[in-house]
Structures are given as structure tokens and as C-alpha cells.
mmCIF file of C-alpha atoms and ligand atoms in Angstrom:
data_model
loop_
_atom_site.group_PDB
_atom_site.id
_atom_site.type_symbol
_atom_site.label_atom_id
_atom_site.label_comp_id
_atom_site.label_asym_id
_atom_site.label_seq_id
_atom_site.Cartn_x
_atom_site.Cartn_y
_atom_site.Cartn_z
ATOM 1 C CA UNK G 1 -2.181 11.730 19.673
ATOM 2 C CA UNK G 2 -4.309 12.161 22.721
ATOM 3 C CA UNK G 3 -6.039 9.083 24.011
ATOM 4 C CA UNK G 4 -9.118 8.477 26.166
ATOM 5 C CA UNK G 5 -7.002 8.727 29.347
ATOM 6 C CA UNK G 6 -6.908 12.470 28.634
ATOM 7 C CA UNK G 7 -3.424 12.509 30.154
ATOM 8 C CA UNK G 8 -1.918 14.669 27.472
ATOM 9 C CA UNK G 9 -0.313 14.769 24.015
ATOM 10 C CA UNK G 10 2.135 12.224 22.503
ATOM 11 C CA UNK G 11 4.221 13.426 19.598
ATOM 12 C CA UNK G 12 6.072 10.919 17.404
ATOM 13 C CA UNK G 13 8.427 12.112 14.688
ATOM 14 C CA UNK G 14 8.731 9.398 12.079
ATOM 15 C CA UNK G 15 10.183 8.873 8.672
ATOM 16 C CA UNK G 16 8.011 6.866 6.341
ATOM 17 C CA UNK G 17 8.920 5.200 3.078
ATOM 18 C CA UNK G 18 6.967 2.912 0.768
ATOM 19 C CA UNK G 19 3.196 2.861 0.656
ATOM 20 C CA UNK G 20 0.220 0.987 2.063
ATOM 21 C CA UNK G 21 0.981 -2.163 3.932
ATOM 22 C CA UNK G 22 4.503 -2.086 2.540
ATOM 23 C CA UNK G 23 5.285 1.153 4.287
ATOM 24 C CA UNK G 24 8.435 1.216 6.309
ATOM 25 C CA UNK G 25 8.452 3.393 9.352
ATOM 26 C CA UNK G 26 11.363 4.700 11.371
ATOM 27 C CA UNK G 27 10.753 6.376 14.695
ATOM 28 C CA UNK G 28 13.094 9.344 14.972
ATOM 29 C CA UNK G 29 11.957 10.801 18.296
ATOM 30 C CA UNK G 30 8.942 10.936 20.586
ATOM 31 C CA UNK G 31 7.877 13.209 23.418
ATOM 32 C CA UNK G 32 5.047 13.417 25.883
ATOM 33 C CA UNK G 33 3.385 16.637 26.917
ATOM 34 C CA UNK G 34 0.993 16.158 29.842
ATOM 35 C CA UNK G 35 -2.052 18.406 29.721
ATOM 36 C CA UNK G 36 -1.968 21.170 32.337
ATOM 37 C CA UNK G 37 -4.363 20.080 35.148
ATOM 38 C CA UNK G 38 -7.042 22.638 34.196
ATOM 39 C CA UNK G 39 -7.006 21.461 30.568
ATOM 40 C CA UNK G 40 -7.376 17.855 31.664
ATOM 41 C CA UNK G 41 -10.311 18.775 33.811
ATOM 42 C CA UNK G 42 -11.883 20.704 30.982
ATOM 43 C CA UNK G 43 -11.402 17.789 28.621
ATOM 44 C CA UNK G 44 -12.947 15.334 31.053
ATOM 45 C CA UNK G 45 -15.836 17.727 31.750
ATOM 46 C CA UNK G 46 -16.677 18.104 28.049
ATOM 47 C CA UNK G 47 -16.712 14.304 27.694
ATOM 48 C CA UNK G 48 -19.716 14.336 29.962
ATOM 49 C CA UNK G 49 -22.451 14.443 27.338
ATOM 50 C CA UNK G 50 -25.173 15.576 29.743
ATOM 51 C CA UNK G 51 -23.412 18.658 31.058
ATOM 52 C CA UNK G 52 -21.039 19.829 28.302
ATOM 53 C CA UNK G 53 -21.800 23.285 26.914
ATOM 54 C CA UNK G 54 -21.482 24.031 23.253
ATOM 55 C CA UNK G 55 -19.482 27.262 23.767
ATOM 56 C CA UNK G 56 -16.918 25.276 25.814
ATOM 57 C CA UNK G 57 -16.696 22.647 23.125
ATOM 58 C CA UNK G 58 -15.951 25.295 20.524
ATOM 59 C CA UNK G 59 -13.374 26.974 22.733
ATOM 60 C CA UNK G 60 -11.705 23.722 23.671
ATOM 61 C CA UNK G 61 -11.468 22.757 19.961
ATOM 62 C CA UNK G 62 -9.399 25.849 19.149
ATOM 63 C CA UNK G 63 -7.417 25.709 22.372
ATOM 64 C CA UNK G 64 -6.411 22.078 21.726
ATOM 65 C CA UNK G 65 -5.370 23.090 18.190
ATOM 66 C CA UNK G 66 -2.954 25.629 19.796
ATOM 67 C CA UNK G 67 -1.648 23.011 22.290
ATOM 68 C CA UNK G 68 -1.090 20.421 19.568
ATOM 69 C CA UNK G 69 0.771 22.931 17.450
ATOM 70 C CA UNK G 70 2.888 23.913 20.484
ATOM 71 C CA UNK G 71 3.670 20.253 21.260
ATOM 72 C CA UNK G 72 4.787 19.535 17.682
ATOM 73 C CA UNK G 73 6.874 22.700 17.643
ATOM 74 C CA UNK G 74 8.572 21.784 20.906
ATOM 75 C CA UNK G 75 9.191 18.245 19.643
ATOM 76 C CA UNK G 76 10.767 19.550 16.452
ATOM 77 C CA UNK G 77 13.005 21.898 18.364
ATOM 78 C CA UNK G 78 14.225 19.236 20.712
ATOM 79 C CA UNK G 79 14.820 16.699 17.957
ATOM 80 C CA UNK G 80 16.241 19.340 15.614
ATOM 81 C CA UNK G 81 13.987 18.132 12.890
ATOM 82 C CA UNK G 82 11.220 19.676 10.826
ATOM 83 C CA UNK G 83 8.274 17.683 9.672
ATOM 84 C CA UNK G 84 6.598 17.981 6.329
ATOM 85 C CA UNK G 85 3.214 16.594 7.284
ATOM 86 C CA UNK G 86 1.296 16.293 10.557
ATOM 87 C CA UNK G 87 -1.310 13.724 11.432
ATOM 88 C CA UNK G 88 -3.477 14.682 14.371
ATOM 89 C CA UNK G 89 -5.959 12.256 15.881
ATOM 90 C CA UNK G 90 -7.230 14.867 18.304
ATOM 91 C CA UNK G 91 -9.002 14.237 21.593
ATOM 92 C CA UNK G 92 -12.085 12.094 21.353
ATOM 93 C CA UNK G 93 -14.924 13.766 23.178
ATOM 94 C CA UNK G 94 -17.685 11.411 22.083
ATOM 95 C CA UNK G 95 -17.764 8.126 20.194
ATOM 96 C CA UNK G 96 -20.763 6.051 19.383
ATOM 97 C CA UNK G 97 -19.581 3.438 16.943
ATOM 98 C CA UNK G 98 -22.909 1.638 16.612
ATOM 99 C CA UNK G 99 -25.994 3.437 15.292
ATOM 100 C CA UNK G 100 -28.497 4.427 17.977
ATOM 101 C CA UNK G 101 -32.014 5.960 17.530
ATOM 102 C CA UNK G 102 -31.937 9.740 17.159
ATOM 103 C CA UNK G 103 -34.789 11.998 15.967
ATOM 104 C CA UNK G 104 -36.481 9.090 14.259
ATOM 105 C CA UNK G 105 -33.286 8.003 12.496
ATOM 106 C CA UNK G 106 -30.450 5.730 13.498
ATOM 107 C CA UNK G 107 -27.137 7.517 13.804
ATOM 108 C CA UNK G 108 -23.569 6.428 14.591
ATOM 109 C CA UNK G 109 -21.207 9.286 15.292
ATOM 110 C CA UNK G 110 -17.833 10.317 16.588
ATOM 111 C CA UNK G 111 -16.165 13.556 17.565
ATOM 112 C CA UNK G 112 -12.470 14.377 17.895
ATOM 113 C CA UNK G 113 -11.432 17.840 18.970
ATOM 114 C CA UNK G 114 -8.301 19.854 18.163
ATOM 115 C CA UNK G 115 -8.748 22.293 15.282
ATOM 116 C CA UNK G 116 -6.454 21.189 12.443
ATOM 117 C CA UNK G 117 -6.669 24.535 10.632
ATOM 118 C CA UNK G 118 -5.017 26.149 13.686
ATOM 119 C CA UNK G 119 -2.248 23.528 13.675
ATOM 120 C CA UNK G 120 -1.621 23.941 9.963
ATOM 121 C CA UNK G 121 -1.524 27.730 10.277
ATOM 122 C CA UNK G 122 0.868 27.656 13.256
ATOM 123 C CA UNK G 123 3.237 25.080 11.815
ATOM 124 C CA UNK G 124 3.074 25.968 8.121
ATOM 125 C CA UNK G 125 2.600 22.363 6.960
ATOM 126 C CA UNK G 126 -0.505 20.389 5.932
ATOM 127 C CA UNK G 127 -2.364 18.536 8.682
ATOM 128 C CA UNK G 128 -4.443 15.383 8.314
ATOM 129 C CA UNK G 129 -7.097 15.078 11.035
ATOM 130 C CA UNK G 130 -10.494 13.569 11.766
ATOM 131 C CA UNK G 131 -9.607 10.024 10.759
ATOM 132 C CA UNK G 132 -12.587 8.174 12.110
ATOM 133 C CA UNK G 133 -15.657 9.540 10.281
ATOM 134 C CA UNK G 134 -14.728 8.142 6.827
ATOM 135 C CA UNK G 135 -14.593 4.603 8.207
ATOM 136 C CA UNK G 136 -18.006 5.122 9.880
ATOM 137 C CA UNK G 137 -19.467 6.542 6.684
ATOM 138 C CA UNK G 138 -18.380 3.258 5.047
ATOM 139 C CA UNK G 139 -20.347 1.339 7.672
ATOM 140 C CA UNK G 140 -17.539 0.800 10.167
ATOM 141 C CA UNK G 141 -17.317 1.560 13.869
ATOM 142 C CA UNK G 142 -14.529 4.119 13.281
ATOM 143 C CA UNK G 143 -12.247 2.151 15.554
ATOM 144 C CA UNK G 144 -9.794 0.629 16.047
ATOM 145 C CA UNK G 145 -7.527 2.273 13.501
ATOM 146 C CA UNK G 146 -4.150 1.259 14.935
ATOM 147 C CA UNK G 147 -4.376 -2.267 13.390
ATOM 148 C CA UNK G 148 -3.002 -0.787 10.164
ATOM 149 C CA UNK G 149 0.252 -0.047 11.979
ATOM 150 C CA UNK G 150 0.093 -3.374 13.851
ATOM 151 C CA UNK G 151 -0.085 -5.201 10.517
ATOM 152 C CA UNK G 152 2.784 -3.159 9.081
ATOM 153 C CA UNK G 153 4.995 -3.721 12.124
ATOM 154 C CA UNK G 154 4.072 -7.135 13.515
ATOM 155 C CA UNK G 155 2.960 -9.534 10.840
ATOM 156 C CA UNK G 156 5.226 -12.523 10.791
ATOM 157 C CA UNK G 157 5.866 -15.384 8.415
ATOM 158 C CA UNK G 158 6.186 -18.115 10.967
ATOM 159 C CA UNK G 159 4.119 -17.206 13.961
ATOM 160 C CA UNK G 160 1.088 -15.274 15.032
ATOM 161 C CA UNK G 161 1.130 -12.272 17.301
ATOM 162 C CA UNK G 162 -1.445 -10.634 19.499
ATOM 163 C CA UNK G 163 -0.827 -6.929 19.963
ATOM 164 C CA UNK G 164 -2.473 -5.344 23.007
ATOM 165 C CA UNK G 165 -2.609 -1.657 23.739
ATOM 166 C CA UNK G 166 -3.231 -0.488 27.310
ATOM 167 C CA UNK G 167 -4.515 3.055 26.987
ATOM 168 C CA UNK G 168 -7.627 4.302 28.758
ATOM 169 C CA UNK G 169 -9.299 1.454 26.931
ATOM 170 C CA UNK G 170 -7.622 -1.837 26.114
ATOM 171 C CA UNK G 171 -7.581 -3.004 22.534
ATOM 172 C CA UNK G 172 -6.165 -5.965 20.812
ATOM 173 C CA UNK G 173 -5.044 -6.860 17.304
ATOM 174 C CA UNK G 174 -4.611 -10.513 16.387
ATOM 175 C CA UNK G 175 -2.428 -11.350 13.416
ATOM 176 C CA UNK G 176 -2.139 -15.027 12.374
ATOM 177 C CA UNK G 177 1.078 -16.214 10.694
ATOM 178 C CA UNK G 178 1.267 -14.971 7.101
ATOM 179 C CA UNK G 179 -1.949 -13.012 7.677
ATOM 180 C CA UNK G 180 -3.568 -11.206 4.742
ATOM 181 C CA UNK G 181 -4.877 -7.789 5.755
ATOM 182 C CA UNK G 182 -8.466 -9.067 5.660
ATOM 183 C CA UNK G 183 -7.544 -11.744 8.238
ATOM 184 C CA UNK G 184 -6.615 -9.189 10.907
ATOM 185 C CA UNK G 185 -8.947 -9.282 13.866
ATOM 186 C CA UNK G 186 -9.064 -6.352 16.245
ATOM 187 C CA UNK G 187 -11.356 -5.070 18.896
ATOM 188 C CA UNK G 188 -11.554 -3.361 22.276
ATOM 189 C CA UNK G 189 -11.084 -5.734 25.164
ATOM 190 C CA UNK G 190 -12.624 -3.416 27.769
ATOM 191 C CA UNK G 191 -11.014 -0.997 30.196
ATOM 192 C CA UNK G 192 -7.239 -0.477 30.017
ATOM 193 C CA UNK G 193 -6.244 2.140 32.591
ATOM 194 C CA UNK G 194 -9.533 3.973 32.645
ATOM 195 C CA UNK G 195 -11.148 2.264 35.643
ATOM 196 C CA UNK G 196 -7.803 2.000 37.480
ATOM 197 C CA UNK G 197 -7.250 5.771 37.041
ATOM 198 C CA UNK G 198 -10.796 6.624 38.175
ATOM 199 C CA UNK G 199 -10.528 4.412 41.262
ATOM 200 C CA UNK G 200 -7.076 5.728 42.304
ATOM 201 C CA UNK G 201 -8.359 9.257 41.843
ATOM 202 C CA UNK G 202 -11.448 8.650 43.968
ATOM 203 C CA UNK G 203 -9.767 6.607 46.737
ATOM 204 C CA UNK G 204 -6.230 7.963 46.837
ATOM 205 C CA UNK G 205 -6.528 11.412 45.207
ATOM 206 C CA UNK G 206 -3.923 10.438 42.589
ATOM 207 C CA UNK G 207 -4.463 10.576 38.805
ATOM 208 C CA UNK G 208 -3.082 7.006 38.311
ATOM 209 C CA UNK G 209 -1.556 4.118 40.166
ATOM 210 C CA UNK G 210 2.127 4.837 39.625
ATOM 211 C CA UNK G 211 3.925 1.611 38.773
ATOM 212 C CA UNK G 212 0.957 -0.280 40.145
ATOM 213 C CA UNK G 213 2.124 0.147 43.736
ATOM 214 C CA UNK G 214 -1.321 0.707 45.225
ATOM 215 C CA UNK G 215 -2.779 -2.402 43.640
ATOM 216 C CA UNK G 216 0.324 -4.374 44.590
ATOM 217 C CA UNK G 217 -0.641 -3.921 48.260
ATOM 218 C CA UNK G 218 -4.100 -5.404 47.788
ATOM 219 C CA UNK G 219 -5.859 -8.552 46.607
ATOM 220 C CA UNK G 220 -8.604 -8.571 44.006
ATOM 221 C CA UNK G 221 -12.109 -8.984 45.484
ATOM 222 C CA UNK G 222 -13.293 -12.066 43.581
ATOM 223 C CA UNK G 223 -16.980 -11.508 44.268
ATOM 224 C CA UNK G 224 -16.848 -8.012 42.697
ATOM 225 C CA UNK G 225 -14.635 -9.127 39.858
ATOM 226 C CA UNK G 226 -17.093 -11.922 38.879
ATOM 227 C CA UNK G 227 -19.935 -9.457 38.933
ATOM 228 C CA UNK G 228 -18.092 -6.900 36.789
ATOM 229 C CA UNK G 229 -17.120 -9.541 34.251
ATOM 230 C CA UNK G 230 -20.812 -10.274 33.692
ATOM 231 C CA UNK G 231 -21.064 -6.958 31.866
ATOM 232 C CA UNK G 232 -22.483 -7.790 28.390
ATOM 233 C CA UNK G 233 -19.610 -5.993 26.697
ATOM 234 C CA UNK G 234 -17.230 -8.850 27.498
ATOM 235 C CA UNK G 235 -19.537 -11.391 25.898
ATOM 236 C CA UNK G 236 -20.311 -9.345 22.789
ATOM 237 C CA UNK G 237 -18.656 -10.644 19.632
ATOM 238 C CA UNK G 238 -16.122 -8.474 17.843
ATOM 239 C CA UNK G 239 -15.848 -6.074 16.117
ATOM 240 C CA UNK G 240 -16.667 -3.950 19.122
ATOM 241 C CA UNK G 241 -15.446 -0.715 20.643
ATOM 242 C CA UNK G 242 -15.640 0.853 24.091
ATOM 243 C CA UNK G 243 -14.977 4.214 25.657
ATOM 244 C CA UNK G 244 -15.978 6.368 28.598
ATOM 245 C CA UNK G 245 -19.540 5.720 27.449
ATOM 246 C CA UNK G 246 -19.101 2.114 28.725
ATOM 247 C CA UNK G 247 -16.374 2.293 31.365
ATOM 248 C CA UNK G 248 -16.550 5.901 32.566
ATOM 249 C CA UNK G 249 -18.234 7.583 35.505
ATOM 250 C CA UNK G 250 -21.280 5.372 35.798
ATOM 251 C CA UNK G 251 -19.423 2.139 35.534
ATOM 252 C CA UNK G 252 -17.033 3.233 38.267
ATOM 253 C CA UNK G 253 -19.866 4.432 40.515
ATOM 254 C CA UNK G 254 -21.528 0.983 40.275
ATOM 255 C CA UNK G 255 -18.156 -0.726 40.803
ATOM 256 C CA UNK G 256 -17.478 1.208 43.992
ATOM 257 C CA UNK G 257 -20.953 0.502 45.237
ATOM 258 C CA UNK G 258 -20.329 -3.193 44.766
ATOM 259 C CA UNK G 259 -17.121 -2.958 46.783
ATOM 260 C CA UNK G 260 -19.075 -1.484 49.684
ATOM 261 C CA UNK G 261 -16.493 -0.537 52.303
ATOM 262 C CA UNK G 262 -13.728 -2.741 51.028
ATOM 263 C CA UNK G 263 -10.084 -1.995 51.606
ATOM 264 C CA UNK G 264 -8.859 0.737 49.170
ATOM 265 C CA UNK G 265 -5.833 -1.306 48.047
ATOM 266 C CA UNK G 266 -8.057 -4.290 47.411
ATOM 267 C CA UNK G 267 -10.344 -2.112 45.314
ATOM 268 C CA UNK G 268 -7.329 -0.848 43.285
ATOM 269 C CA UNK G 269 -6.249 -4.481 42.815
ATOM 270 C CA UNK G 270 -9.754 -5.409 41.686
ATOM 271 C CA UNK G 271 -9.773 -2.626 39.051
ATOM 272 C CA UNK G 272 -6.376 -3.807 37.825
ATOM 273 C CA UNK G 273 -7.490 -7.473 37.743
ATOM 274 C CA UNK G 274 -10.546 -6.441 35.749
ATOM 275 C CA UNK G 275 -8.314 -5.257 32.898
ATOM 276 C CA UNK G 276 -6.123 -8.381 33.049
ATOM 277 C CA UNK G 277 -9.039 -10.797 33.332
ATOM 278 C CA UNK G 278 -11.019 -9.149 30.498
ATOM 279 C CA UNK G 279 -7.979 -9.492 28.250
ATOM 280 C CA UNK G 280 -7.676 -13.207 29.092
ATOM 281 C CA UNK G 281 -11.363 -13.646 28.345
ATOM 282 C CA UNK G 282 -11.048 -11.862 25.008
ATOM 283 C CA UNK G 283 -8.062 -13.985 23.978
ATOM 284 C CA UNK G 284 -9.702 -17.264 24.922
ATOM 285 C CA UNK G 285 -13.170 -16.444 23.641
ATOM 286 C CA UNK G 286 -12.485 -14.517 20.437
ATOM 287 C CA UNK G 287 -8.870 -14.953 19.377
ATOM 288 C CA UNK G 288 -7.851 -18.579 19.956
ATOM 289 C CA UNK G 289 -10.995 -19.955 18.268
ATOM 290 C CA UNK G 290 -9.780 -18.234 15.073
ATOM 291 C CA UNK G 291 -7.228 -21.040 14.912
ATOM 292 C CA UNK G 292 -9.546 -23.969 15.494
ATOM 293 C CA UNK G 293 -10.098 -26.092 12.448
ATOM 294 C CA UNK G 294 -7.691 -23.916 10.497
ATOM 295 C CA UNK G 295 -4.295 -25.051 9.417
ATOM 296 C CA UNK G 296 -2.712 -22.853 12.050
ATOM 297 C CA UNK G 297 -1.895 -24.487 15.374
ATOM 298 C CA UNK G 298 -2.348 -22.479 18.567
ATOM 299 C CA UNK G 299 1.257 -23.036 19.481
ATOM 300 C CA UNK G 300 2.138 -20.750 16.606
ATOM 301 C CA UNK G 301 0.284 -17.804 18.196
ATOM 302 C CA UNK G 302 3.385 -17.117 20.159
ATOM 303 C CA UNK G 303 3.851 -13.549 21.158
ATOM 304 C CA UNK G 304 1.734 -11.107 23.067
ATOM 305 C CA UNK G 305 3.032 -7.623 22.457
ATOM 306 C CA UNK G 306 1.876 -4.927 24.900
ATOM 307 C CA UNK G 307 2.013 -1.148 24.468
ATOM 308 C CA UNK G 308 0.517 2.006 25.951
ATOM 309 C CA UNK G 309 0.879 3.679 29.355
ATOM 310 C CA UNK G 310 -0.440 0.551 31.120
ATOM 311 C CA UNK G 311 2.924 -1.192 30.459
ATOM 312 C CA UNK G 312 4.288 1.085 33.204
ATOM 313 C CA UNK G 313 1.897 -0.520 35.707
ATOM 314 C CA UNK G 314 3.947 -3.430 37.079
ATOM 315 C CA UNK G 315 0.971 -5.006 38.872
ATOM 316 C CA UNK G 316 -1.173 -4.926 35.739
ATOM 317 C CA UNK G 317 1.668 -6.479 33.705
ATOM 318 C CA UNK G 318 2.130 -9.220 36.317
ATOM 319 C CA UNK G 319 -1.545 -9.993 36.278
ATOM 320 C CA UNK G 320 -1.595 -10.141 32.456
ATOM 321 C CA UNK G 321 1.410 -12.495 32.485
ATOM 322 C CA UNK G 322 -0.369 -14.769 34.997
ATOM 323 C CA UNK G 323 -3.530 -14.661 32.910
ATOM 324 C CA UNK G 324 -1.729 -15.712 29.699
ATOM 325 C CA UNK G 325 0.783 -18.132 31.159
ATOM 326 C CA UNK G 326 -1.460 -21.189 30.634
ATOM 327 C CA UNK G 327 -1.790 -20.190 26.923
ATOM 328 C CA UNK G 328 1.992 -20.428 26.435
ATOM 329 C CA UNK G 329 2.275 -16.967 25.076
ATOM 330 C CA UNK G 330 5.361 -14.845 25.591
ATOM 331 C CA UNK G 331 4.474 -11.420 26.884
ATOM 332 C CA UNK G 332 6.673 -8.653 25.488
ATOM 333 C CA UNK G 333 6.386 -4.907 25.196
ATOM 334 C CA UNK G 334 6.384 -3.046 21.893
ATOM 335 C CA UNK G 335 9.532 -1.409 23.243
ATOM 336 C CA UNK G 336 11.247 -4.809 23.270
ATOM 337 C CA UNK G 337 10.438 -4.983 19.560
ATOM 338 C CA UNK G 338 11.714 -1.486 18.768
ATOM 339 C CA UNK G 339 8.676 0.782 19.189
ATOM 340 C CA UNK G 340 8.477 2.510 22.607
ATOM 341 C CA UNK G 341 5.159 1.809 24.279
ATOM 342 C CA UNK G 342 4.233 5.414 24.663
ATOM 343 C CA UNK G 343 5.048 6.355 21.021
ATOM 344 C CA UNK G 344 3.144 3.609 19.211
ATOM 345 C CA UNK G 345 -0.330 5.180 18.872
ATOM 346 C CA UNK G 346 1.144 8.560 17.817
ATOM 347 C CA UNK G 347 3.333 6.763 15.235
ATOM 348 C CA UNK G 348 0.176 5.003 13.970
ATOM 349 C CA UNK G 349 -1.517 8.270 13.155
ATOM 350 C CA UNK G 350 1.603 9.596 11.447
ATOM 351 C CA UNK G 351 1.417 6.497 9.240
ATOM 352 C CA UNK G 352 -2.317 6.928 8.563
ATOM 353 C CA UNK G 353 -1.761 10.639 7.753
ATOM 354 C CA UNK G 354 0.848 9.673 5.193
ATOM 355 C CA UNK G 355 -1.486 7.202 3.527
ATOM 356 C CA UNK G 356 -4.164 9.877 3.279
ATOM 357 C CA UNK G 357 -1.690 12.360 1.816
ATOM 358 C CA UNK G 358 -1.095 9.797 -0.918
ATOM 359 C CA UNK G 359 -4.801 9.168 -1.309
ATOM 360 C CA UNK G 360 -4.489 5.600 -0.032
ATOM 361 C CA UNK G 361 -6.982 3.888 2.267
ATOM 362 C CA UNK G 362 -5.864 2.909 5.709
ATOM 363 C CA UNK G 363 -8.816 1.485 7.588
ATOM 364 C CA UNK G 364 -8.750 -2.261 8.162
ATOM 365 C CA UNK G 365 -12.353 -3.298 7.408
ATOM 366 C CA UNK G 366 -12.095 -6.632 9.255
ATOM 367 C CA UNK G 367 -11.173 -4.568 12.389
ATOM 368 C CA UNK G 368 -13.715 -1.786 12.101
ATOM 369 C CA UNK G 369 -16.525 -3.666 10.416
ATOM 370 C CA UNK G 370 -16.541 -1.220 7.452
ATOM 371 C CA UNK G 371 -17.986 -2.455 4.178
ATOM 372 C CA UNK G 372 -15.032 -1.175 2.175
ATOM 373 C CA UNK G 373 -11.631 0.438 2.323
ATOM 374 C CA UNK G 374 -11.696 4.195 2.888
ATOM 375 C CA UNK G 375 -9.194 7.018 2.618
ATOM 376 C CA UNK G 376 -9.306 8.435 6.141
ATOM 377 C CA UNK G 377 -9.303 12.017 7.358
ATOM 378 C CA UNK G 378 -9.424 15.578 6.151
ATOM 379 C CA UNK G 379 -6.546 17.762 5.074
ATOM 380 C CA UNK G 380 -6.063 21.317 6.306
ATOM 381 C CA UNK G 381 -3.565 23.450 4.368
ATOM 382 C CA UNK G 382 -1.463 26.204 5.894
HETATM 383 N N1 LIG H 401 4.357 5.079 35.651
HETATM 384 C C1 LIG H 401 3.108 4.634 35.487
HETATM 385 N N2 LIG H 401 2.560 3.733 36.310
HETATM 386 C C2 LIG H 401 1.303 3.270 36.145
HETATM 387 N N3 LIG H 401 0.512 3.677 35.155
HETATM 388 C C3 LIG H 401 0.988 4.587 34.287
HETATM 389 C C4 LIG H 401 2.297 5.115 34.342
HETATM 390 N N4 LIG H 401 2.489 5.959 33.333
HETATM 391 C C5 LIG H 401 1.340 5.976 32.619
HETATM 392 N N5 LIG H 401 0.422 5.165 33.213
HETATM 393 C C6 LIG H 401 -0.972 4.887 32.792
HETATM 394 O O1 LIG H 401 -1.080 5.124 31.390
HETATM 395 C C7 LIG H 401 -2.143 6.034 31.141
HETATM 396 C C8 LIG H 401 -1.845 6.770 29.848
HETATM 397 O O2 LIG H 401 -1.596 5.851 28.864
HETATM 398 P P1 LIG H 401 -1.818 6.178 27.328
HETATM 399 O O3 LIG H 401 -1.200 5.052 26.552
HETATM 400 O O4 LIG H 401 -1.348 7.552 27.087
HETATM 401 O O5 LIG H 401 -3.391 6.106 27.231
HETATM 402 P P2 LIG H 401 -4.370 6.889 26.272
HETATM 403 O O6 LIG H 401 -4.028 6.411 24.900
HETATM 404 O O7 LIG H 401 -5.737 6.497 26.731
HETATM 405 O O8 LIG H 401 -4.056 8.345 26.504
HETATM 406 C C9 LIG H 401 -2.259 6.859 32.350
HETATM 407 O O9 LIG H 401 -3.567 7.399 32.516
HETATM 408 C C10 LIG H 401 -1.913 5.861 33.446
HETATM 409 O O10 LIG H 401 -3.085 5.120 33.821
HETATM 410 MG MG1 LIG H 402 -2.296 9.340 26.528
#
């Protein structure tokens, strides 16, 4: 797995038994392989749709295939395990979940890079890749796909759980008590670490705010925060997805302009508060109303399970706790519940790959907006 942060590659080695929503999944090992700086820069450059060159896209696709194969090989060696099937999400370079006008038509599209034929050839096992297009072909937004894993891991008989990932983008899965798959609600809440990373890069020359220390020394600028939260994305009803297209370069440029010559730590705190506040808004606006009038009382939506690199940002976690405290939800990390924060998304794509291998669908239509279930991905053979 490589997420929108473009920080590198996460490899999860898992053992899977059962099928569909009754799958059981055991994490055997997980490793992170940061991209070398020049690869990260190349990835970020090709995400810029106005300047990316097609030859670079083609080259990067094959190079990423090599890097993914190398990462899996290194993981296998360290864990002394050999896998039988690989699932590779790849690196998203472009995602437009909702159809937009194009050449007189309306087109929704997505593009993940990392050539699976290369991975299959290097590792000698089949590789499932390119998970998102099948959901989009079925009318969905192609994201989020992790709710399948969330449902497998976190549905509960007695109480509801909200599962929040803090990657580059923040996304949430809400699972009411005894939820049926079609009751799962999931959507992107807005930026996760993406704006924080961009701001720390610009103001401090660091790729991210380690442990949230920079933001801890500042105070959010309320005026700016209020203005940012007026962005229509936060008001839009789910299902909805976001990416660098919404919260990338241009968003950050406007944000910094709004801050004028504010204190750099205050600006970092504002970026951090934006993530926390937008999560609070999403929960109050779109998740808790699910319970109104139903037989489920809010008090039974009890746990808020957080995963992703953002869990390492102590200031962000504090702000999220403060945001959710009035809602009487207990904030925990996926690690507390047995799945390390950094491994979860990679484990999700292992699980999806396994479903595909068995010709089973694994999109959650209520999450993506698809009209039907779809078997996701393409298989490359060694
Ligand atoms: N020690 C840390 N302190 C603060 N933030 C961290 C730390 N480690 C990782 N992160 C954040 O997590 C991000 C990566 O998270 P990840 O879950 O891999 O996101 P993605 O799925 O978008 O790649 C980094 O870009 C950084 O913002
Ligand atoms: Mg990552």
C-alpha cells in the first residue's frame, strides 16, 4: 500500500481464512519502506496534472513495480515467510470519483501506478492490483475501499463504532450495532495529514510535524479555521471522496495566504485543528443523525477507532479527543484493538486481493455509491 501522503510503501503479511465478510484475518508482520527522497519528489510531481509528462508516468509505473516487489521481498525475508498472493493498491496519481465533462462526455476516472506484471514476475506469485476501476464502472466513486476490512474487523453486536483513518486524507467508516453490510456508512472527512505535511514542509522545511511538536507550540487561528471550514466539501453529503485535487497545492496556497504573516507554529496548529474540526463536523452532521429516529441510541455509538500515520501526531490526537469528548465517545487506536495503525490499510488490500482471487466482490456499495457489488481488481500472473 502507498497512500496519498506519498511517504512510502507499507507491507502487511497476513493469513486469511474464510470468505467474504466472514473472513478471518491474522496479521503476521508488517514493515514500512519510506520512498527515497527523489522517488517521493517524482511521485508528487506526477500528481500535478498540469505538468506531468507521459514518459515520466510510464517510467514511474515500472519503477514503482520494482520498488513494490523489492519491498515485499524484503518483508518476506525479515519475517521468514513466503506469500502466495500479493495485493497491490499502488500509488494513486489521479482520482476523480465524480464524473466531469470531458470531450463532450462525462467521465469519472482513477489512476493507480505500480506495474503489477513487474511485481508478479519478480516475486513469482499472482498479483491483484487496480482495485478501484471496477467499483467506478459500477457507478461508484472507487473509494473508500477499506470499509470492507472495517466491517470484518470492527462490527459489534452491542455497540456502534466509528473507524477513522488519518492518512494524507481522513476517512471514516461508521458501523452501527449489528450492522448489515448495506448499513455501513463511509466517506472522506477532509484532510488527514496532507495539509499539515504541506505546511510543515513550507514553513519548517520538514516533511511532517513529528509527534505534533510544532503544532503543540502554537494556537489555532480561529478566523482562518472558520474560513477554511466554509469549504463546500465539508457540507457535501456522503458518499464523498477527497484527494490532492481538493486539499493539495492550491488549497494550501490559499490557506497560507489567509494566514498572512501569522506565527509559523500557530499556522501548524491551525492545519492540525482543521483535520480535527472537520472530523467533528463529519461525525455530528453525517454520522450521529443516522441514529435519530432509529432504534439505536447514540450512547451505543461508543468507540472511535483511529488508524494511519496521523495517530503518531500527539497534538492531532489531543485535538480529536477534545472534539469528540462532548459526544461521549471513547477514542482508541486500531493498535489498541490488535491491528497496528500503520498496517491497517495494507492489510485491507491483502484482504481485498484474497476476495478477488476467489472471485468474490469486495466493494461496499453504501460506502462508494456503486449500484452493485463488484469483484475488484485485475490479476497479473508470473
Ligand atoms: N511520528 C510522526 N509524527 C507525526 N506524524 C507522523 C508521524 N509518522 C507519520 N506521520 C504522518 O503520517 C503520514 C503517513 O501516514 P499514512 O497512514 O502512511 O498515510 P497515507 O496512507 O496517506 O500514506 C505522514 O505523512 C505524516 O504526516
Ligand atoms: Mg503512507
